[in-house]
Coordinates of C-alpha atoms and ligand atoms in Angstrom, one line a residue:
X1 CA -30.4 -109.4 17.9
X2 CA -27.5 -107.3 19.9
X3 CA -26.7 -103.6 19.7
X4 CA -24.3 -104.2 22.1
X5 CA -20.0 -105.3 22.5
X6 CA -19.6 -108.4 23.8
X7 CA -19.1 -108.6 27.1
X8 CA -15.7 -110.0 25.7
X9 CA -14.4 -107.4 24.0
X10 CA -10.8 -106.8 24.5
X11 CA -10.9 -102.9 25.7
X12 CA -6.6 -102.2 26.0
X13 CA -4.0 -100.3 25.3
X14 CA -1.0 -100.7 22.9
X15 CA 3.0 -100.0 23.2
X16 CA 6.1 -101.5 22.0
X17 CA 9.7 -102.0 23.4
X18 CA 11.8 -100.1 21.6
X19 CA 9.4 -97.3 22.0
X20 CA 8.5 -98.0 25.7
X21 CA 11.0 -100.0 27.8
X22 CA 14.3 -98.1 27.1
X23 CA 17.5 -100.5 29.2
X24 CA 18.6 -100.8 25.4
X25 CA 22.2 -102.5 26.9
X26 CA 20.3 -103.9 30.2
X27 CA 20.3 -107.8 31.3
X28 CA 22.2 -108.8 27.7
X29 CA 19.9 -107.3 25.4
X30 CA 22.3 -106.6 22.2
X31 CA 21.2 -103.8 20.0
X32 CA 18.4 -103.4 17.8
X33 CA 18.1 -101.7 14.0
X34 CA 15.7 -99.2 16.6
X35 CA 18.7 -98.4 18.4
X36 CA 21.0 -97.1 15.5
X37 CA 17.7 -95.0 14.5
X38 CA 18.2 -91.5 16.8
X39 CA 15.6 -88.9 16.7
X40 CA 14.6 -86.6 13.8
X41 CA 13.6 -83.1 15.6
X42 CA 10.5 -81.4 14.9
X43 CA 8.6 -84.4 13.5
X44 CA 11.3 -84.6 10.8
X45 CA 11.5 -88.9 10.2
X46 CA 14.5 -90.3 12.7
X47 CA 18.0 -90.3 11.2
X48 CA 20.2 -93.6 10.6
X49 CA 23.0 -93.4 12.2
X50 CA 24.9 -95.6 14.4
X51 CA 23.3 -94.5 17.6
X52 CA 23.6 -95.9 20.6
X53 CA 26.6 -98.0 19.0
X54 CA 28.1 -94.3 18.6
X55 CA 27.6 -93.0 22.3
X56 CA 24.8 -91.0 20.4
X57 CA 22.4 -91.3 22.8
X58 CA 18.8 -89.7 22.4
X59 CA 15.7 -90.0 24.4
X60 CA 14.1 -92.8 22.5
X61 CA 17.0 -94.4 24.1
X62 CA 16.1 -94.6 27.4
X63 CA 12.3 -93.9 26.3
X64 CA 10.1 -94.0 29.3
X65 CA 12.0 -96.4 31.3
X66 CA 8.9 -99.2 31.5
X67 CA 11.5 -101.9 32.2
X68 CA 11.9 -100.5 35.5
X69 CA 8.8 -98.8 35.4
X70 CA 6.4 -101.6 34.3
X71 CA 5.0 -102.7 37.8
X72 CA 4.0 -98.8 38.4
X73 CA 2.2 -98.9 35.1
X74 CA 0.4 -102.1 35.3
X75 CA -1.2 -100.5 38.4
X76 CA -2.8 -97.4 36.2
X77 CA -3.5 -99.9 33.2
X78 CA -5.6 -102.1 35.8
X79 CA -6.9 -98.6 37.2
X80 CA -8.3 -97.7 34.0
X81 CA -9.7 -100.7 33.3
X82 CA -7.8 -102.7 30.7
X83 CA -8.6 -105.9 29.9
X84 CA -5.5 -106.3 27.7
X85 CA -2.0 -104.8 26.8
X86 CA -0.2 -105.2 23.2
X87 CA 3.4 -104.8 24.2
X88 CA 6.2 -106.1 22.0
X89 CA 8.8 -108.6 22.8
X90 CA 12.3 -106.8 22.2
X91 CA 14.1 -110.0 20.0
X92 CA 17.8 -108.7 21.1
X93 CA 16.8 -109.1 24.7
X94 CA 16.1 -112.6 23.9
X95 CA 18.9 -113.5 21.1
X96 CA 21.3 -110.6 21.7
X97 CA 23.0 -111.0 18.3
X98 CA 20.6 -113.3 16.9
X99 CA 22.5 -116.0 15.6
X100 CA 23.0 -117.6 19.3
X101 CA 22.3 -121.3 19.6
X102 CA 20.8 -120.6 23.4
X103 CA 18.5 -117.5 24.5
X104 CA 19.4 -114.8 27.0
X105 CA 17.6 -116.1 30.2
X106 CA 17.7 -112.8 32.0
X107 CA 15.5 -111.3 28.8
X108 CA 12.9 -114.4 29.2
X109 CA 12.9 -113.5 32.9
X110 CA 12.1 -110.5 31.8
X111 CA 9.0 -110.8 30.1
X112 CA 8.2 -113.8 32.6
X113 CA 7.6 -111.1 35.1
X114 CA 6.3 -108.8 33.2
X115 CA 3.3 -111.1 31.8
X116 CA 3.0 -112.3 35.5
X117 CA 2.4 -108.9 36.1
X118 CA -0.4 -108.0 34.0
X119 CA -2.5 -111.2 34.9
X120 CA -2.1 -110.8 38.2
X121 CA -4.3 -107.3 37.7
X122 CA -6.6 -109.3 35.5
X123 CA -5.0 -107.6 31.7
X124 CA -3.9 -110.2 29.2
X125 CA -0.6 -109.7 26.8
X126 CA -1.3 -109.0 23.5
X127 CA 2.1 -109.7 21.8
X128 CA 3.7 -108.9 18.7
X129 CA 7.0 -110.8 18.3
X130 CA 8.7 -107.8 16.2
X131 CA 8.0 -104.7 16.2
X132 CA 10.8 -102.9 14.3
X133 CA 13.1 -104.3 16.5
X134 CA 15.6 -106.8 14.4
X135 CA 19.3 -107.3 16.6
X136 CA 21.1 -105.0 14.4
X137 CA 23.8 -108.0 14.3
X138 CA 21.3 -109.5 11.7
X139 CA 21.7 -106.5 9.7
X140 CA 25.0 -105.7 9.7
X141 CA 25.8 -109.4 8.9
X142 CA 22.8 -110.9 6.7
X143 CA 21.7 -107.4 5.5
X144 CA 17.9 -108.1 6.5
X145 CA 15.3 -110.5 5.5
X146 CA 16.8 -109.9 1.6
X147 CA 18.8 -112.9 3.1
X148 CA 16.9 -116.0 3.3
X149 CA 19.1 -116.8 5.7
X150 CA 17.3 -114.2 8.1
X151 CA 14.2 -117.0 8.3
X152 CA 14.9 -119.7 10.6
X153 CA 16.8 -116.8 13.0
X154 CA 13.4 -115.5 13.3
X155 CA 11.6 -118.8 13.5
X156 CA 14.3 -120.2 16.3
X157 CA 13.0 -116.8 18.3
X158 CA 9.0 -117.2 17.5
X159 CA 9.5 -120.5 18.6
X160 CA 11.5 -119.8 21.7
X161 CA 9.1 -117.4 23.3
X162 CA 5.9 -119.5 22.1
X163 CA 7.3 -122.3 24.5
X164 CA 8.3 -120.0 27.0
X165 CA 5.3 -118.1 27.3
X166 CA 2.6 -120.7 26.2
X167 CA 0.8 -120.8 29.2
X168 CA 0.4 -116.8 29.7
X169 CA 0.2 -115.6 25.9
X170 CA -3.1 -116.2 23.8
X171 CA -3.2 -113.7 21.5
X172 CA 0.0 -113.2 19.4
X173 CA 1.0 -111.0 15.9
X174 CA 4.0 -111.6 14.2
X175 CA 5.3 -108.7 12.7
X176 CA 4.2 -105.3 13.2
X177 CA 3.2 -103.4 9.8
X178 CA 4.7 -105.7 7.7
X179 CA 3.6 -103.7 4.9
X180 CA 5.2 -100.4 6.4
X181 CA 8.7 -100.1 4.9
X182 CA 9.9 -97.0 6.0
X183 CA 12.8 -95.3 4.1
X184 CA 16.5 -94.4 5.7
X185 CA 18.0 -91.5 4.2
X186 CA 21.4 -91.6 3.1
X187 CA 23.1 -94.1 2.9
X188 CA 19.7 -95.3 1.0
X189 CA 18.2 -97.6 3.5
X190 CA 14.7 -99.3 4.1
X191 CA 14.3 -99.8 8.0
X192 CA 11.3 -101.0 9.7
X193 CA 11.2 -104.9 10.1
X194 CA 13.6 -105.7 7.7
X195 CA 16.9 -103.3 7.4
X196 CA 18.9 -103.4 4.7
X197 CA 21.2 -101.1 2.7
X198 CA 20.4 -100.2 -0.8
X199 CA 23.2 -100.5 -3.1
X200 CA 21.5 -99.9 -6.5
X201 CA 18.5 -97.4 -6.3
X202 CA 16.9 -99.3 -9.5
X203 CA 17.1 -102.7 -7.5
X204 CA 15.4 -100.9 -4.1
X205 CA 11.7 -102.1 -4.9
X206 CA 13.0 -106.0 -6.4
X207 CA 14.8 -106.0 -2.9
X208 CA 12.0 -105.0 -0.9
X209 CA 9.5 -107.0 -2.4
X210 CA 12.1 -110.2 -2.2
X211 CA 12.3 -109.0 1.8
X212 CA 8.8 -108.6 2.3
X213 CA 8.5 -112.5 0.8
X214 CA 11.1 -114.0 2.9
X215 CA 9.3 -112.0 6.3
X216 CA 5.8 -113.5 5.0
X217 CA 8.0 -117.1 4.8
X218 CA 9.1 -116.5 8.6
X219 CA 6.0 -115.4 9.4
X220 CA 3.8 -118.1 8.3
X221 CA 6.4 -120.5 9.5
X222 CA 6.1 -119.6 12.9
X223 CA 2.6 -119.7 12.7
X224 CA 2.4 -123.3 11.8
X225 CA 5.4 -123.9 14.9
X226 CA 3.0 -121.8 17.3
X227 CA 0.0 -124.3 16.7
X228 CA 2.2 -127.3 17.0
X229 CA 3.5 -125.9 20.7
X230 CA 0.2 -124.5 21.8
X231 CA -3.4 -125.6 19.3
X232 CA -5.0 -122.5 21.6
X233 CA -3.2 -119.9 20.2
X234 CA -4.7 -116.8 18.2
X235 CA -2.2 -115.5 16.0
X236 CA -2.7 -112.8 13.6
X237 CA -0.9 -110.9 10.9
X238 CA -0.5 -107.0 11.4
X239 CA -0.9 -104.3 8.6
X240 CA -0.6 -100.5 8.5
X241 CA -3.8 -99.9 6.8
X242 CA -4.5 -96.2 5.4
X243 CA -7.5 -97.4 3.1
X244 CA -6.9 -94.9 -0.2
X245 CA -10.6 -93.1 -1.7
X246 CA -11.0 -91.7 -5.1
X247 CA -10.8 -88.1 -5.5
X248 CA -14.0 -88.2 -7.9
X249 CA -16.1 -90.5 -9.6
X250 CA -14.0 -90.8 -12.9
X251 CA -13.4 -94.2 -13.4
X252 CA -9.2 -93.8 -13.6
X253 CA -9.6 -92.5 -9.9
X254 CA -11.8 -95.5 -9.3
X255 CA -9.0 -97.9 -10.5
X256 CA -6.4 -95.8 -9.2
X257 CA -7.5 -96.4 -5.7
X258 CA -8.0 -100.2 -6.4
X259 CA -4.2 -100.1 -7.5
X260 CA -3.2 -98.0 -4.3
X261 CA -5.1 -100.4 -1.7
X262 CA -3.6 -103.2 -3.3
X263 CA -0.1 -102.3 -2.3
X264 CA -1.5 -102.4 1.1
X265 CA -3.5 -105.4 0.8
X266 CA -0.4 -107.4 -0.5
X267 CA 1.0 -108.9 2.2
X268 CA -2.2 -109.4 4.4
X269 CA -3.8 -110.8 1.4
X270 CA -0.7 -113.4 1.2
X271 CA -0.7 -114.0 5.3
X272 CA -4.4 -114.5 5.2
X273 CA -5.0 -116.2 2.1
X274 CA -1.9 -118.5 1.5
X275 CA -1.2 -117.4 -1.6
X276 CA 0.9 -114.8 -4.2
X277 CA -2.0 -112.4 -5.9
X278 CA -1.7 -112.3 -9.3
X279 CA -1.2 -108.7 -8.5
X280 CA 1.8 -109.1 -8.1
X281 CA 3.3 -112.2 -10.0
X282 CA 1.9 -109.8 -12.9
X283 CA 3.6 -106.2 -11.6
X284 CA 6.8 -108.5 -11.0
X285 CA 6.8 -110.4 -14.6
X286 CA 6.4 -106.1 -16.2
X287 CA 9.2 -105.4 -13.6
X288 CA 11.1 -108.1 -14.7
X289 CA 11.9 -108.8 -10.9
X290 CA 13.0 -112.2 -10.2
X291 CA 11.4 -113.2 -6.8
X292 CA 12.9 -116.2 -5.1
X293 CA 10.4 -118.1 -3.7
X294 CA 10.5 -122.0 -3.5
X295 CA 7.7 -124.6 -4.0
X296 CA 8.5 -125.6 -0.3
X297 CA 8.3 -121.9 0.9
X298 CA 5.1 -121.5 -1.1
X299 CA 3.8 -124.8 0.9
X300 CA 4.9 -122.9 3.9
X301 CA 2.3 -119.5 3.0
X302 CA -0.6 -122.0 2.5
X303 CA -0.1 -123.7 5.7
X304 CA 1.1 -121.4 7.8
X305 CA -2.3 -118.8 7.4
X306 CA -3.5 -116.3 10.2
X307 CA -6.0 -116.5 12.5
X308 CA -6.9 -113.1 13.1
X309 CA -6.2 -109.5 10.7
X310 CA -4.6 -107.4 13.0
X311 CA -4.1 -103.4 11.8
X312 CA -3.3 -100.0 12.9
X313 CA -5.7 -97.4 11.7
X314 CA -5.0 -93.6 12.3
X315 CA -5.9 -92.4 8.8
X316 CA -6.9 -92.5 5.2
X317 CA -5.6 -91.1 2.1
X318 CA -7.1 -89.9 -1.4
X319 CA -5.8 -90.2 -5.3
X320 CA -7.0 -89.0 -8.4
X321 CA -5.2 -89.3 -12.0
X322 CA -7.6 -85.6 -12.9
X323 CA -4.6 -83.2 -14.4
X324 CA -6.4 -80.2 -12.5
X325 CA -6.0 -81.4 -8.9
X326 CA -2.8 -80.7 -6.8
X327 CA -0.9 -83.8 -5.3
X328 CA 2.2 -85.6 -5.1
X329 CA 3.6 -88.4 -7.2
X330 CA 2.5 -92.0 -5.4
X331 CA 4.0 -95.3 -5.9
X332 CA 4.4 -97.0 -9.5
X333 CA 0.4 -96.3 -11.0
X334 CA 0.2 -94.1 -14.0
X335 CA -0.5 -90.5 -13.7
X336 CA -2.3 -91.1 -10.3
X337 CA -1.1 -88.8 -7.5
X338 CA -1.8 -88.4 -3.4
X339 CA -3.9 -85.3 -3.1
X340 CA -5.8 -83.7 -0.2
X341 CA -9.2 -84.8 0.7
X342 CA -11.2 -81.8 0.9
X343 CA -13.9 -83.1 3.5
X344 CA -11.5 -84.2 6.3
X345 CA -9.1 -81.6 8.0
X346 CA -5.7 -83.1 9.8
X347 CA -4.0 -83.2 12.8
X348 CA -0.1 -81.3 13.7
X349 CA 1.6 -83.8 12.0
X350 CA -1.0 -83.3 8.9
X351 CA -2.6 -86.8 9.6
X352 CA -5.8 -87.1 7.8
X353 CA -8.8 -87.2 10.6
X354 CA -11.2 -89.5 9.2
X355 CA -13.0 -91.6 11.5
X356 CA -16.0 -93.2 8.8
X357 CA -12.5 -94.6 7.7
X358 CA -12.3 -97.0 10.4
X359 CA -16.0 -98.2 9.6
X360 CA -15.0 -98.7 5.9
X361 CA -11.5 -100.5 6.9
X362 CA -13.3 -103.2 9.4
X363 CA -16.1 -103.6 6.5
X364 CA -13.6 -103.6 3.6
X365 CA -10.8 -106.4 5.2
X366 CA -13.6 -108.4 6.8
X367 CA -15.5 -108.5 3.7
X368 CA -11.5 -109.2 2.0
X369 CA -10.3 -112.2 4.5
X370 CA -13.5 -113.3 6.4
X371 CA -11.4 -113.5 9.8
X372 CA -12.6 -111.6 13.1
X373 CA -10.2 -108.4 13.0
X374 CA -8.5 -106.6 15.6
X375 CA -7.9 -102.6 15.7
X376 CA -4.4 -103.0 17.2
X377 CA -3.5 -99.0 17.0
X378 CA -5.6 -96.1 16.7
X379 CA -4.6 -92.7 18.4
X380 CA -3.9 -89.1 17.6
X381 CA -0.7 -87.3 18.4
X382 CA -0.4 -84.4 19.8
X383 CA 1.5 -81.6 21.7
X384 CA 0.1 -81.7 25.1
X385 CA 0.0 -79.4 27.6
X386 CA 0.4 -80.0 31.4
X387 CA -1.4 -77.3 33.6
X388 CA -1.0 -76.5 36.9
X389 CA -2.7 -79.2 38.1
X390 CA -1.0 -81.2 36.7
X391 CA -3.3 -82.9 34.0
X392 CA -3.7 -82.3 30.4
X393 CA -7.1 -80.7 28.8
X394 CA -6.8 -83.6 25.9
X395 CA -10.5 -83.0 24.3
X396 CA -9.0 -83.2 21.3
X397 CA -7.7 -86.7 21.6
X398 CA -11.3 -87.7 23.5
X399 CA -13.1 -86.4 20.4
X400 CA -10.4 -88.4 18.1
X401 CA -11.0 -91.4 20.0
X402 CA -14.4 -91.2 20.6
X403 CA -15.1 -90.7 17.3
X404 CA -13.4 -93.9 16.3
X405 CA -15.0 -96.2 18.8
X406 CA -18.6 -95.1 17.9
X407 CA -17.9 -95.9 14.3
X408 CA -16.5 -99.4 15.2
X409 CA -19.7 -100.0 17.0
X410 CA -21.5 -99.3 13.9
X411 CA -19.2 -101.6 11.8
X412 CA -19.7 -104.0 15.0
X413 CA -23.8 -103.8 15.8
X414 CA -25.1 -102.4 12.2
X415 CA -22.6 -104.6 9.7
X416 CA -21.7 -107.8 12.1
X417 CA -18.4 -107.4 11.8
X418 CA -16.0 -110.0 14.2
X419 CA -13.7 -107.4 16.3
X420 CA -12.0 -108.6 19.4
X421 CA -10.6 -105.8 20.7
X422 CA -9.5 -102.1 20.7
X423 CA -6.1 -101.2 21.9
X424 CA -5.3 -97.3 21.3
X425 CA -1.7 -96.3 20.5
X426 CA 0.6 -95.2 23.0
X427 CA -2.2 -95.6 26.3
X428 CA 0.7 -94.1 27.9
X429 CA 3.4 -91.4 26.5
X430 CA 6.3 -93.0 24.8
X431 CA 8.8 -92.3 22.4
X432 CA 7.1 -91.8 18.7
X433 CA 8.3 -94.4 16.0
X434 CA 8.6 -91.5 13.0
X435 CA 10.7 -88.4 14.8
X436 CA 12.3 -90.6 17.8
X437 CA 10.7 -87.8 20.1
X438 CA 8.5 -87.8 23.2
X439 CA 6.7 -84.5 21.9
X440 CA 4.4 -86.2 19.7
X441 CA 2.4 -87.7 22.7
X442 CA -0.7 -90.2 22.2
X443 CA -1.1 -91.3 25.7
X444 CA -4.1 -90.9 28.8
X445 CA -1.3 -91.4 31.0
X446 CA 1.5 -88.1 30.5
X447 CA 5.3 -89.0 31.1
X448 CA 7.2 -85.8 32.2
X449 CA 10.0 -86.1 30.0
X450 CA 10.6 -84.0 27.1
X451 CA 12.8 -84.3 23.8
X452 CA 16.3 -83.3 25.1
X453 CA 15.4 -86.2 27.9
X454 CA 15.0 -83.9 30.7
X455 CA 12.3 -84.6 33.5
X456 CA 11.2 -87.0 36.2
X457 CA 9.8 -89.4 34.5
X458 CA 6.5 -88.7 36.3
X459 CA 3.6 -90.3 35.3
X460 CA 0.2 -88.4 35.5
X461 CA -3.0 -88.5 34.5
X462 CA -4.6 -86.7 31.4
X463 CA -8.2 -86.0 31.1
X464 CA -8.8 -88.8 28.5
X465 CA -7.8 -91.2 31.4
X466 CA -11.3 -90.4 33.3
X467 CA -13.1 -90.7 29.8
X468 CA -11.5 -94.2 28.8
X469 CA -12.4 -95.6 32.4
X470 CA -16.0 -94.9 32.1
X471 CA -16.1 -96.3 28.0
X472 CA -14.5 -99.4 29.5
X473 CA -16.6 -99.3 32.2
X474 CA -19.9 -98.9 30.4
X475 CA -18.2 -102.2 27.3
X476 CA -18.7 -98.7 25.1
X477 CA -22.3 -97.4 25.9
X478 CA -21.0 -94.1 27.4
X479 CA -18.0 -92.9 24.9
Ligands
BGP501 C1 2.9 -97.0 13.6 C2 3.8 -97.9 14.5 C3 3.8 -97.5 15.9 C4 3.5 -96.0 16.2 C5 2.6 -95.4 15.2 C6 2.5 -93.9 15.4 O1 3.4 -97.1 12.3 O2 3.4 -99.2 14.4 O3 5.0 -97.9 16.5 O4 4.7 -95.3 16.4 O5 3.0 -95.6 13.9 O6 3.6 -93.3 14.7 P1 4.3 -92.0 15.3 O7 4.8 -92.5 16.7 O8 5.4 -91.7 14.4 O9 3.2 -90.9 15.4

């Protein structure tokens, strides 16, 4: 009987490229759907506008420079002790537009020495094939994954990097959230894996859920390609999951969460099971939404199932259907609203701060999919301060993160469940994904650089860095 991590245990950190590597025009990397997304101000979610393909450059641009940067880096991940990196692969570095028959070799190269990088200091890649970062060529010309067309483009890239990078990449995810679809603003748009522009407002939900299908289709499909070109490889679906309580015990808020969790579960529950929940072939036959889905591409979901559940975790959320308790309208479940939980408080950007969460997440999917899981993001954003010596006080993030771990034990050494690693969001400063700024800042490792871009790019140590080392250090005893 063990109350301890396995020796193991993947202890890391987690960025992306679009969020991280800035060079957004470098080496023959086309632009991305991130690109055209320029920052928000004051937490307010990033604007769509034609960005960098405007001369509108913002920080998230340039981000924190890690392609030139990355060597400097690796030297304070292997510092602190990392065992592993999630990083993403930008696809626009590899197939600038997309469509190209042949990949940009200077973007492979790229990544070739940026993996040979990490090993060398004894971290492995942990890599996530999209991560919000579509070649805006795909949009602009197949408007998204609402184009079937969209599938083997992604399949040709999974494929590509798979070969290139069999022999240095174990553990892979395909896309990252593929249940987050983030709203544009005007025009109405849905960005996050998928971009598209909404024509009809009535015809925005049919369209994302027909998107969301054809992603799952590419996704599973390069799952079953990834096996044929390397049998060793662990690849896993990733999910945004904010599990969604009850307000009370009355049994509408009861079925009200059930409702709201399973618009979360849907995709994983397709990715891990092989198959459509009736769920949603039901919701879709009262819609009246005609999903195309062939019996070939349903052949595809069944085959083409995930190895692992990865998922970000930062928070959870509450609903009740009770007329007497404040809240805001939620997606399409009768009288059932988002409302505050009164036993959690929240953070600056009015996160909920729930760490039992995280033990109730790792027991409820694991339970859901038996398949070892793996906590992909977890972090708290926050406006740090550099002192004079030139650290940041960060208790609050230690407590966040701390917190967290020591309920993951529990799930781990109390409820058996499978985890095989923990990579905190942003393990250094970069660019945050919802206001395109550097002022909401996750890392251990502070970037002096500030929203209007100025700074040196400096990277320093925050207090958390110490605290992280010795958790590693100890495989989680002393957290
Ligand atoms: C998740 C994304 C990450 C990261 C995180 C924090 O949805 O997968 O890219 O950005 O959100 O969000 P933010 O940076 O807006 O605080």
């Amino acid at each position: 009987m063990t109350n301890k991590i396995a020796e193991d245990f993947l202890w890391g950190g987690a960025i992306a490229a679009h969020q991280a590597e800035g060079s957004w025009n470098i080496d023959g990397r086309g632009p991305s759907i991130a690109d055209v997304m320029t920052a928000g101000g004051n937490g307010i979610a990033r604007k769509i506008t034609k960005g960098v393909l405007d001369g509108e450059y913002y920080p998230n641009h340039e981000a924190i420079d890690f392609y030139h940067h990355y060597k400097e880096d690796i030297k304070l991940f292997k510092e602190l002790g990392l065992k592993c990196l999630r990083t993403s692969i930008s696809w626009s570095r590899i197939f600038p537009k997309g469509i190209e028959e042949e990949p940009n070799e200077a973007g492979l190269l790229y990544y070739d020495r940026l993996f040979d990088e990490l090993l060398e200091n004894g971290i492995e890649p942990v890599i996530t094939l999209s991560h919000f970062e579509m070649p805006y060529y795909i949009y602009e010309e197949f408007g998204g994954f609402a184009n079937k067309e969209v599938i083997p483009l992604f399949v040709k890239f999974a494929k590509c990097v798979f070969e290139r990078y069999k022999d240095k990449v174990t553990y892979w995810m395909t896309f990252n959230e593929i249940n987050n679809q983030a709203d544009g603003q005007e025009p109405l748009h849905v960005w996050t894996n998928s971009a598209m522009i909404i024509e009809d407002e009535d015809k925005k939900e049919e369209l994302v859920f027909q998107a969301g299908i054809n992603e799952l289709i590419a996704s599973a499909a390069a799952v079953i390609e990834g096996k044929k070109i390397n049998p060793q490889f662990q690849i896993g679906c990733m999910m945004a999951y904010v599990p969604v309580y009850p307000y009370s015990c009355n049994p509408e808020d009861m079925m009200a969460s059930v409702k709201a969790n399973e618009r979360r579960f849907f995709y994983n529950d397709i990715h891990a099971r092989g198959k459509i929940p009736t769920y949603a072939t039901k919701y879709w036959e009262r819609k009246n939404y005609q999903i195309d889905i062939s019996e070939q591409e349903l052949a595809i979901l069944k085959e083409g199932t995930v190895d692992y559940i990865g998922f970000s975790y930062y928070m959870s959320g509450t609903i009740s259907t009770l007329e007497d308790v404040e809240g805001w309208q939620t997606e399409d479940i009768p009288n059932a609203k988002i409302v505050k939980n009164p036993y959690i408080s929240v953070s600056d950007w009015g996160w909920p701060i729930d760490e039992v969460g995280l033990r109730y997440v790792l027991n409820t999917v694991y339970q859901r999919y038996d398949l070892p899981l793996f906590i992909v993001e977890n972090g708290f954003g926050a406006y740090d301060k550099l002192t004079e010596e030139n650290t940041v006080h960060d208790n609050y993030r230690i407590e966040y993160l701390s917190k967290h771990i020591e309920q993951m034990k529990k799930a781990i050494i109390e409820d058996g469940v499978p985890v095989i690693g923990y990579t905190p969001w942003g393990i250094i400063d970069i660019v945050s994904f919802g206001s395109g700024e550097m002022e909401k800042r996750y890392g251990m490792i502070y970037v002096d650089k500030d929203n209007e871009g100025n700074g040196t790019l400096q990277r320093l140590k925050k207090e958390s860095f110490y605290w992280y080392q010795k958790v590693i250090e100890t495989n989680g005893e002393d957290i």
